[in-house]
mmCIF file of C-alpha atoms in Angstrom:
data_model
loop_
_atom_site.group_PDB
_atom_site.id
_atom_site.type_symbol
_atom_site.label_atom_id
_atom_site.label_comp_id
_atom_site.label_asym_id
_atom_site.label_seq_id
_atom_site.Cartn_x
_atom_site.Cartn_y
_atom_site.Cartn_z
ATOM 1 C CA MET A 1 -0.022 0.101 0.106
ATOM 2 C CA LEU A 2 1.210 3.563 -0.515
ATOM 3 C CA SER A 3 1.588 6.135 2.447
ATOM 4 C CA ILE A 4 0.461 9.389 0.685
ATOM 5 C CA ARG A 5 1.568 12.021 3.504
ATOM 6 C CA PHE A 6 0.411 15.676 3.250
ATOM 7 C CA GLY A 7 2.354 17.115 6.177
ATOM 8 C CA GLU A 8 3.302 15.878 9.644
ATOM 9 C CA ASP A 9 -0.019 14.420 10.854
ATOM 10 C CA ARG A 10 -1.934 13.926 7.774
ATOM 11 C CA GLU A 11 -1.541 10.515 5.921
ATOM 12 C CA TRP A 12 -3.667 8.496 3.583
ATOM 13 C CA TRP A 13 -3.268 4.919 3.061
ATOM 14 C CA THR A 14 -4.374 3.655 -0.236
ATOM 15 C CA SER A 15 -3.624 1.225 -3.049
ATOM 16 C CA SER A 16 -1.744 2.278 -6.159
ATOM 17 C CA SER A 17 -4.938 1.908 -8.163
ATOM 18 C CA ASN A 18 -7.076 4.367 -6.002
ATOM 19 C CA PHE A 19 -4.356 6.816 -5.856
ATOM 20 C CA ASP A 20 -3.892 6.703 -9.728
ATOM 21 C CA ARG A 21 -7.814 6.825 -10.089
ATOM 22 C CA LEU A 22 -8.192 10.129 -7.907
ATOM 23 C CA LEU A 23 -5.030 11.724 -9.461
ATOM 24 C CA SER A 24 -6.436 10.933 -12.982
ATOM 25 C CA SER A 25 -9.850 12.080 -12.260
ATOM 26 C CA ALA A 26 -8.531 15.254 -10.691
ATOM 27 C CA ILE A 27 -6.486 15.789 -13.911
ATOM 28 C CA GLU A 28 -9.199 15.080 -16.268
ATOM 29 C CA GLN A 29 -11.646 17.464 -14.285
ATOM 30 C CA GLY A 30 -9.161 20.186 -14.578
ATOM 31 C CA GLN A 31 -8.624 20.472 -10.841
ATOM 32 C CA VAL A 32 -5.033 19.443 -10.911
ATOM 33 C CA ALA A 33 -2.553 20.248 -13.534
ATOM 34 C CA PRO A 34 -1.446 17.597 -16.033
ATOM 35 C CA GLU A 35 2.270 17.462 -15.235
ATOM 36 C CA ASN A 36 1.222 16.078 -11.858
ATOM 37 C CA GLN A 37 0.545 12.761 -13.520
ATOM 38 C CA GLU A 38 4.165 11.865 -12.780
ATOM 39 C CA LEU A 39 3.342 11.552 -9.019
ATOM 40 C CA ARG A 40 1.747 8.201 -9.604
ATOM 41 C CA ASP A 41 5.102 6.907 -10.681
ATOM 42 C CA VAL A 42 6.940 8.818 -7.836
ATOM 43 C CA ALA A 43 4.559 7.255 -5.297
ATOM 44 C CA ALA A 44 4.772 3.580 -6.706
ATOM 45 C CA ALA A 45 8.725 3.906 -6.760
ATOM 46 C CA ASN A 46 8.766 5.206 -3.089
ATOM 47 C CA GLY A 47 6.075 3.254 -1.313
ATOM 48 C CA GLY A 48 4.289 6.579 -0.868
ATOM 49 C CA LEU A 49 4.739 10.256 -1.338
ATOM 50 C CA ASP A 50 5.762 13.294 0.707
ATOM 51 C CA VAL A 51 3.506 15.967 -1.072
ATOM 52 C CA LEU A 52 4.980 18.949 0.927
ATOM 53 C CA ASP A 53 8.637 17.677 0.339
ATOM 54 C CA THR A 54 8.000 16.909 -3.234
ATOM 55 C CA MET A 55 6.841 20.408 -4.270
ATOM 56 C CA THR A 56 6.600 23.966 -3.039
ATOM 57 C CA PRO A 57 4.111 24.714 -0.187
ATOM 58 C CA GLU A 58 1.948 26.710 -2.706
ATOM 59 C CA ALA A 59 2.046 23.823 -5.234
ATOM 60 C CA GLY A 60 1.405 21.184 -2.497
ATOM 61 C CA ASP A 61 -1.743 23.327 -1.305
ATOM 62 C CA ARG A 62 -3.010 23.516 -4.953
ATOM 63 C CA LEU A 63 -2.572 19.681 -5.286
ATOM 64 C CA ILE A 64 -4.321 18.979 -2.230
ATOM 65 C CA SER A 65 -7.102 21.379 -2.839
ATOM 66 C CA GLY A 66 -7.595 19.834 -6.319
ATOM 67 C CA LEU A 67 -7.596 16.346 -5.099
ATOM 68 C CA ARG A 68 -10.160 17.442 -2.473
ATOM 69 C CA MET A 69 -12.592 18.720 -5.158
ATOM 70 C CA ALA A 70 -12.036 15.752 -7.345
ATOM 71 C CA ALA A 71 -12.652 13.239 -4.634
ATOM 72 C CA ARG A 72 -15.994 15.013 -3.633
ATOM 73 C CA HIS A 73 -17.194 14.902 -7.188
ATOM 74 C CA ASP A 74 -16.303 11.331 -7.379
ATOM 75 C CA LEU A 75 -18.069 10.693 -4.207
ATOM 76 C CA ASP A 76 -21.079 12.354 -5.456
ATOM 77 C CA LEU A 77 -21.037 10.218 -8.772
ATOM 78 C CA LEU A 78 -20.494 7.090 -6.811
ATOM 79 C CA ASP A 79 -23.217 7.877 -4.485
ATOM 80 C CA ASP A 80 -25.489 7.738 -7.563
ATOM 81 C CA GLY A 81 -25.751 3.948 -7.589
ATOM 82 C CA SER A 82 -22.349 2.175 -8.499
ATOM 83 C CA THR A 83 -22.245 -1.254 -7.081
ATOM 84 C CA ASN A 84 -19.274 -2.819 -8.164
ATOM 85 C CA LEU A 85 -16.255 -3.838 -5.791
ATOM 86 C CA ASP A 86 -13.791 -1.646 -7.177
ATOM 87 C CA ASP A 87 -16.190 1.397 -6.843
ATOM 88 C CA ASP A 88 -16.832 0.278 -3.229
ATOM 89 C CA GLY A 89 -12.845 0.172 -2.588
ATOM 90 C CA TYR A 90 -12.470 3.741 -4.104
ATOM 91 C CA ARG A 91 -15.445 5.115 -2.380
ATOM 92 C CA VAL A 92 -13.981 3.997 1.044
ATOM 93 C CA SER A 93 -10.577 5.170 0.049
ATOM 94 C CA LEU A 94 -11.847 8.754 -0.879
ATOM 95 C CA GLY A 95 -13.526 8.863 2.569
ATOM 96 C CA LYS A 96 -10.310 8.194 4.223
ATOM 97 C CA PHE A 97 -8.428 10.821 2.173
ATOM 98 C CA LEU A 98 -10.969 13.425 2.930
ATOM 99 C CA GLU A 99 -10.716 12.562 6.665
ATOM 100 C CA ALA A 100 -6.805 12.465 6.387
ATOM 101 C CA ILE A 101 -6.741 15.980 4.869
ATOM 102 C CA GLY A 102 -9.275 17.422 7.132
ATOM 103 C CA VAL B 1 13.865 -35.413 -19.547
ATOM 104 C CA LEU B 2 15.328 -32.872 -17.273
ATOM 105 C CA ASP B 3 17.087 -31.468 -20.337
ATOM 106 C CA GLU B 4 14.005 -31.346 -22.238
ATOM 107 C CA ILE B 5 12.074 -29.388 -19.497
ATOM 108 C CA ARG B 6 14.980 -26.904 -19.065
ATOM 109 C CA THR B 7 15.164 -26.256 -22.740
ATOM 110 C CA ALA B 8 11.516 -25.508 -22.932
ATOM 111 C CA ALA B 9 11.572 -23.316 -19.892
ATOM 112 C CA GLU B 10 14.463 -21.520 -21.376
ATOM 113 C CA THR B 11 12.690 -20.883 -24.629
ATOM 114 C CA ALA B 12 9.817 -19.462 -22.662
ATOM 115 C CA ARG B 13 12.140 -17.328 -20.778
ATOM 116 C CA ASP B 14 13.678 -16.034 -23.793
ATOM 117 C CA GLU B 15 10.341 -15.216 -25.585
ATOM 118 C CA LEU B 16 9.329 -13.336 -22.320
ATOM 119 C CA ASP B 17 12.681 -11.348 -22.740
ATOM 120 C CA ASN B 18 11.778 -10.195 -26.103
ATOM 121 C CA ALA B 19 8.078 -9.519 -25.074
ATOM 122 C CA ASP B 20 9.396 -7.255 -22.395
ATOM 123 C CA ARG B 21 11.841 -5.357 -24.725
ATOM 124 C CA LEU B 22 8.937 -4.611 -27.190
ATOM 125 C CA VAL B 23 6.450 -3.526 -24.538
ATOM 126 C CA ARG B 24 9.186 -1.096 -23.182
ATOM 127 C CA GLN B 25 9.660 0.102 -26.817
ATOM 128 C CA ALA B 26 5.915 0.870 -26.994
ATOM 129 C CA ASP B 27 5.906 2.369 -23.434
ATOM 130 C CA GLU B 28 8.823 4.597 -24.317
ATOM 131 C CA ALA B 29 6.928 5.669 -27.664
ATOM 132 C CA ALA B 30 3.776 6.204 -25.457
ATOM 133 C CA GLU B 31 5.844 8.521 -22.890
ATOM 134 C CA GLN B 32 7.435 10.604 -25.724
ATOM 135 C CA LEU B 33 3.821 11.153 -27.192
ATOM 136 C CA GLU B 34 2.503 11.963 -23.759
ATOM 137 C CA CYS B 35 5.389 14.567 -23.170
ATOM 138 C CA SER B 36 4.991 16.071 -26.679
ATOM 139 C CA SER B 37 1.140 16.255 -26.348
ATOM 140 C CA THR B 38 1.529 18.181 -23.000
ATOM 141 C CA ASP B 39 3.724 20.636 -24.915
ATOM 142 C CA HIS B 40 1.252 21.148 -27.508
ATOM 143 C CA GLY B 41 -1.762 21.234 -25.420
ATOM 144 C CA TRP B 42 -3.234 18.043 -26.959
ATOM 145 C CA ALA B 43 -5.360 16.928 -24.064
ATOM 146 C CA GLY B 44 -6.996 13.983 -25.598
ATOM 147 C CA LEU B 45 -3.782 12.348 -26.956
ATOM 148 C CA ASN B 46 -2.106 13.273 -23.754
ATOM 149 C CA ARG B 47 -4.888 11.362 -21.711
ATOM 150 C CA ALA B 48 -5.169 8.479 -24.071
ATOM 151 C CA MET B 49 -1.203 7.948 -23.828
ATOM 152 C CA GLY B 50 -1.521 8.105 -19.936
ATOM 153 C CA LEU B 51 -3.982 5.303 -20.126
ATOM 154 C CA VAL B 52 -1.832 3.330 -22.617
ATOM 155 C CA ARG B 53 0.873 3.577 -20.294
ATOM 156 C CA GLU B 54 -1.189 2.557 -17.287
ATOM 157 C CA GLU B 55 -2.076 -0.681 -19.424
ATOM 158 C CA LEU B 56 1.383 -1.333 -20.397
ATOM 159 C CA ASP B 57 2.656 -1.230 -16.775
ATOM 160 C CA LYS B 58 0.258 -4.038 -15.981
ATOM 161 C CA VAL B 59 1.723 -6.061 -18.960
ATOM 162 C CA LEU B 60 5.195 -5.388 -17.770
ATOM 163 C CA ALA B 61 4.418 -6.419 -14.192
ATOM 164 C CA ALA B 62 2.932 -9.502 -15.365
ATOM 165 C CA ILE B 63 5.656 -10.319 -17.724
ATOM 166 C CA ASP B 64 8.194 -9.505 -15.029
ATOM 167 C CA ALA B 65 6.435 -11.925 -12.559
ATOM 168 C CA ALA B 66 6.192 -14.763 -15.415
ATOM 169 C CA HIS B 67 9.743 -14.302 -15.997
ATOM 170 C CA SER B 68 10.708 -14.469 -12.493
ATOM 171 C CA ALA B 69 8.641 -17.639 -11.816
ATOM 172 C CA THR B 70 10.018 -19.193 -15.106
ATOM 173 C CA ALA B 71 13.687 -18.518 -13.843
ATOM 174 C CA LEU B 72 12.860 -19.995 -10.336
ATOM 175 C CA GLY B 73 11.552 -23.053 -12.028
ATOM 176 C CA ILE B 74 14.747 -23.477 -14.155
ATOM 177 C CA GLY B 75 16.962 -22.844 -11.126
ATOM 178 C CA GLN B 76 15.003 -25.510 -9.172
ATOM 179 C CA LEU B 77 15.808 -28.058 -11.920
ATOM 180 C CA SER B 78 19.481 -27.467 -11.212
ATOM 181 C CA GLU B 79 18.849 -28.967 -7.629
ATOM 182 C CA ILE B 80 18.308 -32.243 -8.989
ATOM 183 C CA THR B 81 21.209 -34.501 -9.268
ATOM 184 C CA ALA B 82 22.169 -38.158 -9.716
ATOM 185 C CA GLU B 83 22.256 -38.420 -5.917
ATOM 186 C CA THR B 84 18.964 -36.856 -5.297
ATOM 187 C CA SER B 85 16.535 -39.140 -3.598
ATOM 188 C CA SER B 86 13.133 -40.128 -5.228
ATOM 189 C CA ASN B 87 11.382 -37.871 -2.446
ATOM 190 C CA GLU B 88 13.441 -34.970 -3.040
ATOM 191 C CA VAL B 89 13.304 -35.295 -7.089
ATOM 192 C CA ALA B 90 9.523 -35.351 -6.586
ATOM 193 C CA VAL B 91 9.711 -32.054 -4.160
ATOM 194 C CA HIS B 92 11.845 -30.404 -6.847
ATOM 195 C CA LEU B 93 9.771 -31.346 -9.920
ATOM 196 C CA SER B 94 6.371 -30.377 -8.297
ATOM 197 C CA GLN B 95 8.038 -26.972 -7.352
ATOM 198 C CA VAL B 96 9.358 -26.676 -10.906
ATOM 199 C CA ARG B 97 5.614 -27.489 -12.226
ATOM 200 C CA ASP B 98 4.085 -24.925 -9.749
ATOM 201 C CA ARG B 99 6.568 -22.261 -10.805
ATOM 202 C CA LEU B 100 5.779 -22.771 -14.595
ATOM 203 C CA ASP B 101 2.178 -22.883 -13.544
ATOM 204 C CA SER B 102 2.434 -19.620 -11.843
ATOM 205 C CA ALA B 103 4.133 -18.086 -14.758
ATOM 206 C CA ARG B 104 1.435 -19.248 -17.123
ATOM 207 C CA ARG B 105 -1.289 -17.766 -14.895
ATOM 208 C CA GLU B 106 0.408 -14.429 -15.036
ATOM 209 C CA LEU B 107 0.554 -14.691 -18.858
ATOM 210 C CA ALA B 108 -3.305 -15.431 -19.004
ATOM 211 C CA ALA B 109 -3.929 -12.081 -17.417
ATOM 212 C CA LEU B 110 -2.143 -10.331 -20.072
ATOM 213 C CA GLU B 111 -4.778 -10.446 -22.768
ATOM 214 C CA ASP B 112 -6.922 -7.763 -21.472
ATOM 215 C CA PRO B 113 -4.262 -5.041 -20.938
ATOM 216 C CA ILE B 114 -2.643 -5.690 -24.228
ATOM 217 C CA ALA B 115 -5.833 -5.336 -26.032
ATOM 218 C CA ALA B 116 -6.954 -2.316 -24.030
ATOM 219 C CA ALA B 117 -3.439 -0.620 -24.849
ATOM 220 C CA ARG B 118 -3.677 -1.560 -28.478
ATOM 221 C CA ASP B 119 -7.280 -0.243 -28.747
ATOM 222 C CA LEU B 120 -6.337 3.033 -27.084
ATOM 223 C CA ALA B 121 -3.237 3.282 -29.398
ATOM 224 C CA ILE B 122 -5.501 2.668 -32.606
ATOM 225 C CA GLN B 123 -7.991 5.351 -31.333
ATOM 226 C CA ALA B 124 -5.233 7.669 -30.851
ATOM 227 C CA ASN B 125 -3.644 7.127 -34.338
ATOM 228 C CA ALA B 126 -0.275 6.241 -32.696
ATOM 229 C CA PRO B 127 0.978 3.247 -34.818
ATOM 230 C CA VAL B 128 4.311 3.686 -33.193
ATOM 231 C CA VAL B 129 2.756 2.338 -30.088
ATOM 232 C CA ASP B 130 0.285 -0.121 -31.668
ATOM 233 C CA ASP B 131 2.950 -1.880 -33.849
ATOM 234 C CA PRO B 132 4.904 -3.646 -31.144
ATOM 235 C CA MET B 133 1.593 -5.233 -29.869
ATOM 236 C CA ASP B 134 1.228 -7.859 -32.418
ATOM 237 C CA PRO B 135 4.818 -9.272 -32.185
ATOM 238 C CA THR B 136 4.392 -9.053 -28.278
ATOM 239 C CA GLU B 137 1.315 -11.133 -28.364
ATOM 240 C CA ARG B 138 2.856 -13.889 -30.661
ATOM 241 C CA GLY B 139 5.808 -13.840 -28.270
ATOM 242 C CA ILE B 140 3.529 -14.414 -25.022
ATOM 243 C CA ALA B 141 1.595 -16.984 -26.909
ATOM 244 C CA ALA B 142 4.955 -18.829 -27.730
ATOM 245 C CA ALA B 143 6.194 -18.572 -24.152
ATOM 246 C CA ASP B 144 2.791 -19.971 -23.012
ATOM 247 C CA ARG B 145 3.069 -22.949 -25.276
ATOM 248 C CA SER B 146 6.847 -23.666 -24.285
ATOM 249 C CA LEU B 147 5.729 -23.397 -20.532
ATOM 250 C CA GLU B 148 2.977 -25.619 -20.955
ATOM 251 C CA ALA B 149 5.118 -28.253 -22.756
ATOM 252 C CA ALA B 150 7.809 -27.894 -19.967
ATOM 253 C CA MET B 151 4.830 -28.305 -17.361
ATOM 254 C CA SER B 152 3.739 -31.602 -19.105
ATOM 255 C CA LEU B 153 7.124 -32.966 -19.152
ATOM 256 C CA ALA B 154 7.552 -32.227 -15.438
ATOM 257 C CA GLU B 155 4.263 -33.807 -14.729
ATOM 258 C CA THR B 156 5.187 -36.950 -16.669
ATOM 259 C CA GLU B 157 8.414 -37.231 -14.993
ATOM 260 C CA LEU B 158 6.829 -36.615 -11.564
ATOM 261 C CA ARG B 159 4.665 -39.734 -12.198
ATOM 262 C CA ALA B 160 7.592 -41.584 -13.268
ATOM 263 C CA VAL B 161 9.367 -40.843 -10.083
ATOM 264 C CA ALA B 162 6.227 -42.058 -8.178
ATOM 265 C CA SER B 163 6.684 -45.367 -9.935
ATOM 266 C CA TRP B 164 10.183 -45.828 -8.582
ATOM 267 C CA GLY B 165 8.875 -46.658 -5.244
ATOM 268 C CA ASP B 166 9.617 -44.697 -2.098
ATOM 269 C CA PRO B 167 12.064 -46.125 0.289
ATOM 270 C CA LEU B 168 11.673 -43.336 2.807
ATOM 271 C CA GLY B 169 7.943 -43.890 3.217
ATOM 272 C CA GLY B 170 6.808 -41.323 0.540
ATOM 273 C CA GLY B 171 3.874 -39.151 0.929
ATOM 274 C CA TYR B 172 4.787 -36.289 -0.975
ATOM 275 C CA VAL B 173 4.419 -37.711 -4.186
ATOM 276 C CA ALA B 174 1.043 -39.145 -3.429
ATOM 277 C CA ASP B 175 0.137 -35.585 -2.140
ATOM 278 C CA VAL B 176 1.155 -34.311 -5.396
ATOM 279 C CA LEU B 177 -0.411 -36.693 -7.621
ATOM 280 C CA GLY B 178 -3.832 -37.157 -5.514
ATOM 281 C CA PRO B 179 -5.624 -40.279 -3.945
ATOM 282 C CA GLY B 180 -5.343 -43.463 -5.914
ATOM 283 C CA SER B 181 -2.152 -42.714 -7.829
ATOM 284 C CA ALA B 182 0.878 -44.636 -8.071
ATOM 285 C CA GLY B 183 2.405 -42.843 -5.155
ATOM 286 C CA ASP B 184 -0.389 -43.190 -2.765
ATOM 287 C CA HIS B 185 0.923 -44.980 0.276
ATOM 288 C CA ALA B 186 2.270 -44.305 3.691
ATOM 289 C CA ASN B 187 2.118 -40.360 4.111
ATOM 290 C CA VAL B 188 4.644 -40.576 6.950
ATOM 291 C CA ARG B 189 6.562 -37.573 5.656
ATOM 292 C CA ARG B 190 3.684 -35.784 4.289
ATOM 293 C CA ASP B 191 4.050 -32.865 6.829
ATOM 294 C CA LYS B 192 7.610 -32.319 6.257
ATOM 295 C CA ALA B 193 7.058 -32.396 2.361
ATOM 296 C CA LEU B 194 4.357 -29.838 2.654
ATOM 297 C CA GLU B 195 6.860 -27.582 4.536
ATOM 298 C CA LEU B 196 9.096 -27.748 1.487
ATOM 299 C CA ARG B 197 6.209 -26.795 -0.733
ATOM 300 C CA PRO B 198 6.654 -23.010 -2.086
ATOM 301 C CA ALA B 199 4.209 -20.582 -0.857
ATOM 302 C CA GLN B 200 1.170 -20.360 -3.281
ATOM 303 C CA LEU B 201 -1.187 -17.265 -4.145
ATOM 304 C CA ASP B 202 -4.852 -18.047 -3.626
ATOM 305 C CA THR B 203 -5.821 -16.956 -7.234
ATOM 306 C CA SER B 204 -9.408 -16.763 -6.376
ATOM 307 C CA THR B 205 -8.801 -13.678 -4.312
ATOM 308 C CA PRO B 206 -8.309 -10.421 -5.979
ATOM 309 C CA PHE B 207 -4.475 -9.693 -6.307
ATOM 310 C CA THR B 208 -5.433 -6.788 -8.601
ATOM 311 C CA GLU B 209 -2.425 -4.545 -7.951
ATOM 312 C CA PRO B 210 0.365 -5.461 -10.410
ATOM 313 C CA ALA B 211 3.325 -4.421 -8.266
ATOM 314 C CA GLU B 212 2.046 -6.210 -5.125
ATOM 315 C CA ARG B 213 1.069 -9.239 -7.018
ATOM 316 C CA ALA B 214 4.510 -9.528 -8.519
ATOM 317 C CA THR B 215 5.985 -8.908 -4.951
ATOM 318 C CA ALA B 216 3.759 -11.796 -3.556
ATOM 319 C CA VAL B 217 4.974 -14.176 -6.303
ATOM 320 C CA ARG B 218 8.591 -13.318 -5.502
ATOM 321 C CA LEU B 219 8.203 -13.912 -1.960
ATOM 322 C CA ALA B 220 6.535 -17.383 -2.579
ATOM 323 C CA ASP B 221 10.250 -18.310 -3.266
ATOM 324 C CA ASP B 222 11.418 -17.462 0.117
ATOM 325 C CA PRO B 223 11.797 -20.804 2.133
ATOM 326 C CA ARG B 224 10.721 -19.147 5.304
ATOM 327 C CA PHE B 225 7.195 -18.965 3.944
ATOM 328 C CA ALA B 226 7.327 -22.537 2.373
ATOM 329 C CA GLY B 227 3.702 -24.150 2.589
ATOM 330 C CA ARG B 228 1.744 -20.840 3.180
ATOM 331 C CA VAL B 229 -1.192 -19.477 1.195
ATOM 332 C CA PHE B 230 -1.361 -15.974 0.368
ATOM 333 C CA SER B 231 -4.776 -14.279 -0.038
ATOM 334 C CA ALA B 232 -5.520 -10.806 -1.011
ATOM 335 C CA PRO B 233 -8.488 -9.074 0.886
ATOM 336 C CA PRO B 234 -11.408 -7.916 -1.116
ATOM 337 C CA PRO B 235 -12.016 -4.254 -1.295
ATOM 338 C CA PRO B 236 -12.467 -2.063 0.533
ATOM 339 C CA ASP B 237 -8.922 -2.507 1.977
ATOM 340 C CA PRO B 238 -8.564 -3.364 5.320
ATOM 341 C CA GLY B 239 -4.867 -1.790 5.454
ATOM 342 C CA TYR B 240 -2.634 -4.621 4.223
ATOM 343 C CA ASP B 241 -1.945 -6.334 0.740
ATOM 344 C CA TRP B 242 -2.577 -9.902 1.573
ATOM 345 C CA VAL B 243 -2.740 -12.338 4.569
ATOM 346 C CA ASP B 244 -1.516 -15.871 4.906
ATOM 347 C CA ASP B 245 -3.217 -18.924 6.043
ATOM 348 C CA LEU B 246 -1.726 -18.400 9.553
ATOM 349 C CA GLY B 247 -3.616 -14.956 9.711
ATOM 350 C CA ARG B 248 -0.285 -12.810 9.259
ATOM 351 C CA THR B 249 -0.658 -9.675 7.506
ATOM 352 C CA TYR B 250 1.896 -8.212 4.840
ATOM 353 C CA ASP B 251 1.999 -4.870 3.503
ATOM 354 C CA ALA B 252 4.371 -4.450 0.331
ATOM 355 C CA MET B 253 6.391 -1.370 -0.830
ATOM 356 C CA GLY B 254 8.625 -1.028 -3.782
ATOM 357 C CA ASP B 255 7.883 -0.789 -7.595
ATOM 358 C CA GLY B 256 11.294 -1.416 -9.574
ATOM 359 C CA THR B 257 9.417 -0.645 -12.878
ATOM 360 C CA LYS B 258 9.477 2.991 -11.615
ATOM 361 C CA ALA B 259 12.901 2.988 -9.972
ATOM 362 C CA LYS B 260 13.879 5.934 -12.019
ATOM 363 C CA TYR B 261 11.634 7.999 -9.788
ATOM 364 C CA LEU B 262 13.292 6.856 -6.371
ATOM 365 C CA ARG B 263 13.801 9.511 -3.960
ATOM 366 C CA LEU B 264 15.740 7.925 -0.965
ATOM 367 C CA PRO B 265 14.326 10.267 1.797
ATOM 368 C CA SER B 266 11.108 9.570 0.730
ATOM 369 C CA PHE B 267 11.394 5.795 0.352
ATOM 370 C CA THR B 268 13.108 5.661 3.811
ATOM 371 C CA ARG B 269 10.219 7.631 5.109
ATOM 372 C CA SER B 270 7.792 5.292 3.854
ATOM 373 C CA ILE B 271 9.615 2.393 5.397
ATOM 374 C CA ASP B 272 9.219 4.025 8.676
ATOM 375 C CA HIS B 273 5.552 4.584 8.330
ATOM 376 C CA HIS B 274 4.947 1.119 6.918
ATOM 377 C CA LEU B 275 6.874 -0.338 10.168
ATOM 378 C CA ASN B 276 4.705 1.919 12.376
ATOM 379 C CA LYS B 277 1.436 0.641 10.768
ATOM 380 C CA GLY B 278 1.345 -2.493 12.688
ATOM 381 C CA ASN B 279 1.245 -5.203 10.182
ATOM 382 C CA ASP B 280 3.017 -8.532 10.892
ATOM 383 C CA PHE B 281 5.524 -8.000 7.934
ATOM 384 C CA THR B 282 6.475 -5.020 5.565
ATOM 385 C CA VAL B 283 7.868 -6.599 2.433
ATOM 386 C CA ILE B 284 10.395 -4.342 0.799
ATOM 387 C CA ASP B 285 10.774 -5.421 -2.879
ATOM 388 C CA LEU B 286 14.012 -3.745 -4.635
ATOM 389 C CA THR B 287 13.599 -6.029 -7.859
ATOM 390 C CA GLY B 288 14.367 -3.631 -10.776
ATOM 391 C CA TYR B 289 16.099 -1.092 -8.653
ATOM 392 C CA SER B 290 19.581 -0.170 -9.445
ATOM 393 C CA ARG B 291 22.784 -1.420 -7.589
ATOM 394 C CA GLU B 292 23.496 1.903 -6.169
ATOM 395 C CA GLN B 293 19.761 2.329 -5.083
ATOM 396 C CA ILE B 294 19.586 -1.041 -3.463
ATOM 397 C CA THR B 295 22.853 -0.312 -1.481
ATOM 398 C CA ALA B 296 21.541 2.916 -0.165
ATOM 399 C CA ILE B 297 18.219 1.460 1.016
ATOM 400 C CA THR B 298 20.116 -1.764 2.566
ATOM 401 C CA ASN B 299 22.300 0.632 4.482
ATOM 402 C CA TYR B 300 19.298 2.436 5.790
ATOM 403 C CA VAL B 301 17.395 -0.897 6.765
ATOM 404 C CA ASN B 302 20.606 -2.135 8.613
ATOM 405 C CA THR B 303 20.450 0.976 10.992
ATOM 406 C CA LEU B 304 16.859 0.079 11.984
ATOM 407 C CA PRO B 305 16.365 -1.615 15.472
ATOM 408 C CA ALA B 306 16.549 -5.317 15.539
ATOM 409 C CA GLU B 307 12.737 -5.694 16.429
ATOM 410 C CA LYS B 308 11.869 -3.362 13.330
ATOM 411 C CA GLN B 309 14.186 -5.363 11.016
ATOM 412 C CA SER B 310 12.639 -8.561 12.258
ATOM 413 C CA THR B 311 9.323 -7.483 10.732
ATOM 414 C CA ILE B 312 10.671 -6.595 7.386
ATOM 415 C CA VAL B 313 11.109 -9.186 4.532
ATOM 416 C CA ARG B 314 13.745 -8.297 2.050
ATOM 417 C CA VAL B 315 13.041 -9.194 -1.621
ATOM 418 C CA GLY B 316 15.579 -8.364 -4.506
ATOM 419 C CA PHE B 317 18.080 -7.105 -2.042
#
């Protein structure tokens, strides 16, 4: 699993596929800049990611904000009735993400 | 017969090497298109190439796992000598057969991601990405046929070993062949033989993450886990990657297919966080990382307290 760290006490444990899915969704929605796509590879290579050490504080804040918006958007879509197991896992993981970033 | 098994397995391994090279060629082409489309603001092509690369990552991870399993099977053949007892020959042959079977299961999962990558490349009008797909599929099919032939030979030889009789009381051959077989007598050494059996992945459970699956396949070779069965939890995830039949949890980290993105401080912090998470084992897989990267990570792991190190399983160090 990946340890995605947004600061000292903010950590999101997730699978590679759920992290990829949120990041790709955020980019697709225009919430996060496309050049951040590389973060999925950085996270995979490092067993996780230190967001605030990987980029400037401003860029880190923009990334977190973009991911938050995308997560809320995806949760709204999933709440509309998807029932497959992958979506269940993604929904739970998004909940943990939103809880982690506060 | 052992030479024939080896030749067939080595042919499969060579075909997998070629397939790996072709997929990496396609991945590099997709990466170049992804970068150039970013520069030109072609969002559709950029998105398509990102998706192609996700599919190709799955293909590479499965080929890597199949290659590792095949290489382990070939190595296992070398353990058989003229002095090896019938029980030990049976153990080695069954391990060879299981390794090759594991490799074939990995290859069976390749059809969908290859088809998806091809479709995406065609839709994006990117022949430079699509062109290597056909020879890749042919190579994988050839590897699968060679593995099937090697498995069949191993199975035949295993039955022949059973017919030699079993001066030590047997059991393992019977266990491998099933009730009523030529080897079905006196299971005196059954427990011991089971201990020698490599760990297995319960493929009825969802090992859906390619990197973690590849790590679990590699871990199955570790004799400390012989006889265990690894099962992946269904989503939503409970905080680990897989659990064994003794209820022990495993969390994996490391993906050598992305080694060029390694940042040592981030990796070592991830180790610390994984260790604090409370799973029974943290499996650090450095397969595919460079020698320098492995040395740096090994040096860090060696500085950890003994009780922390005891929960780390090193793969590919």
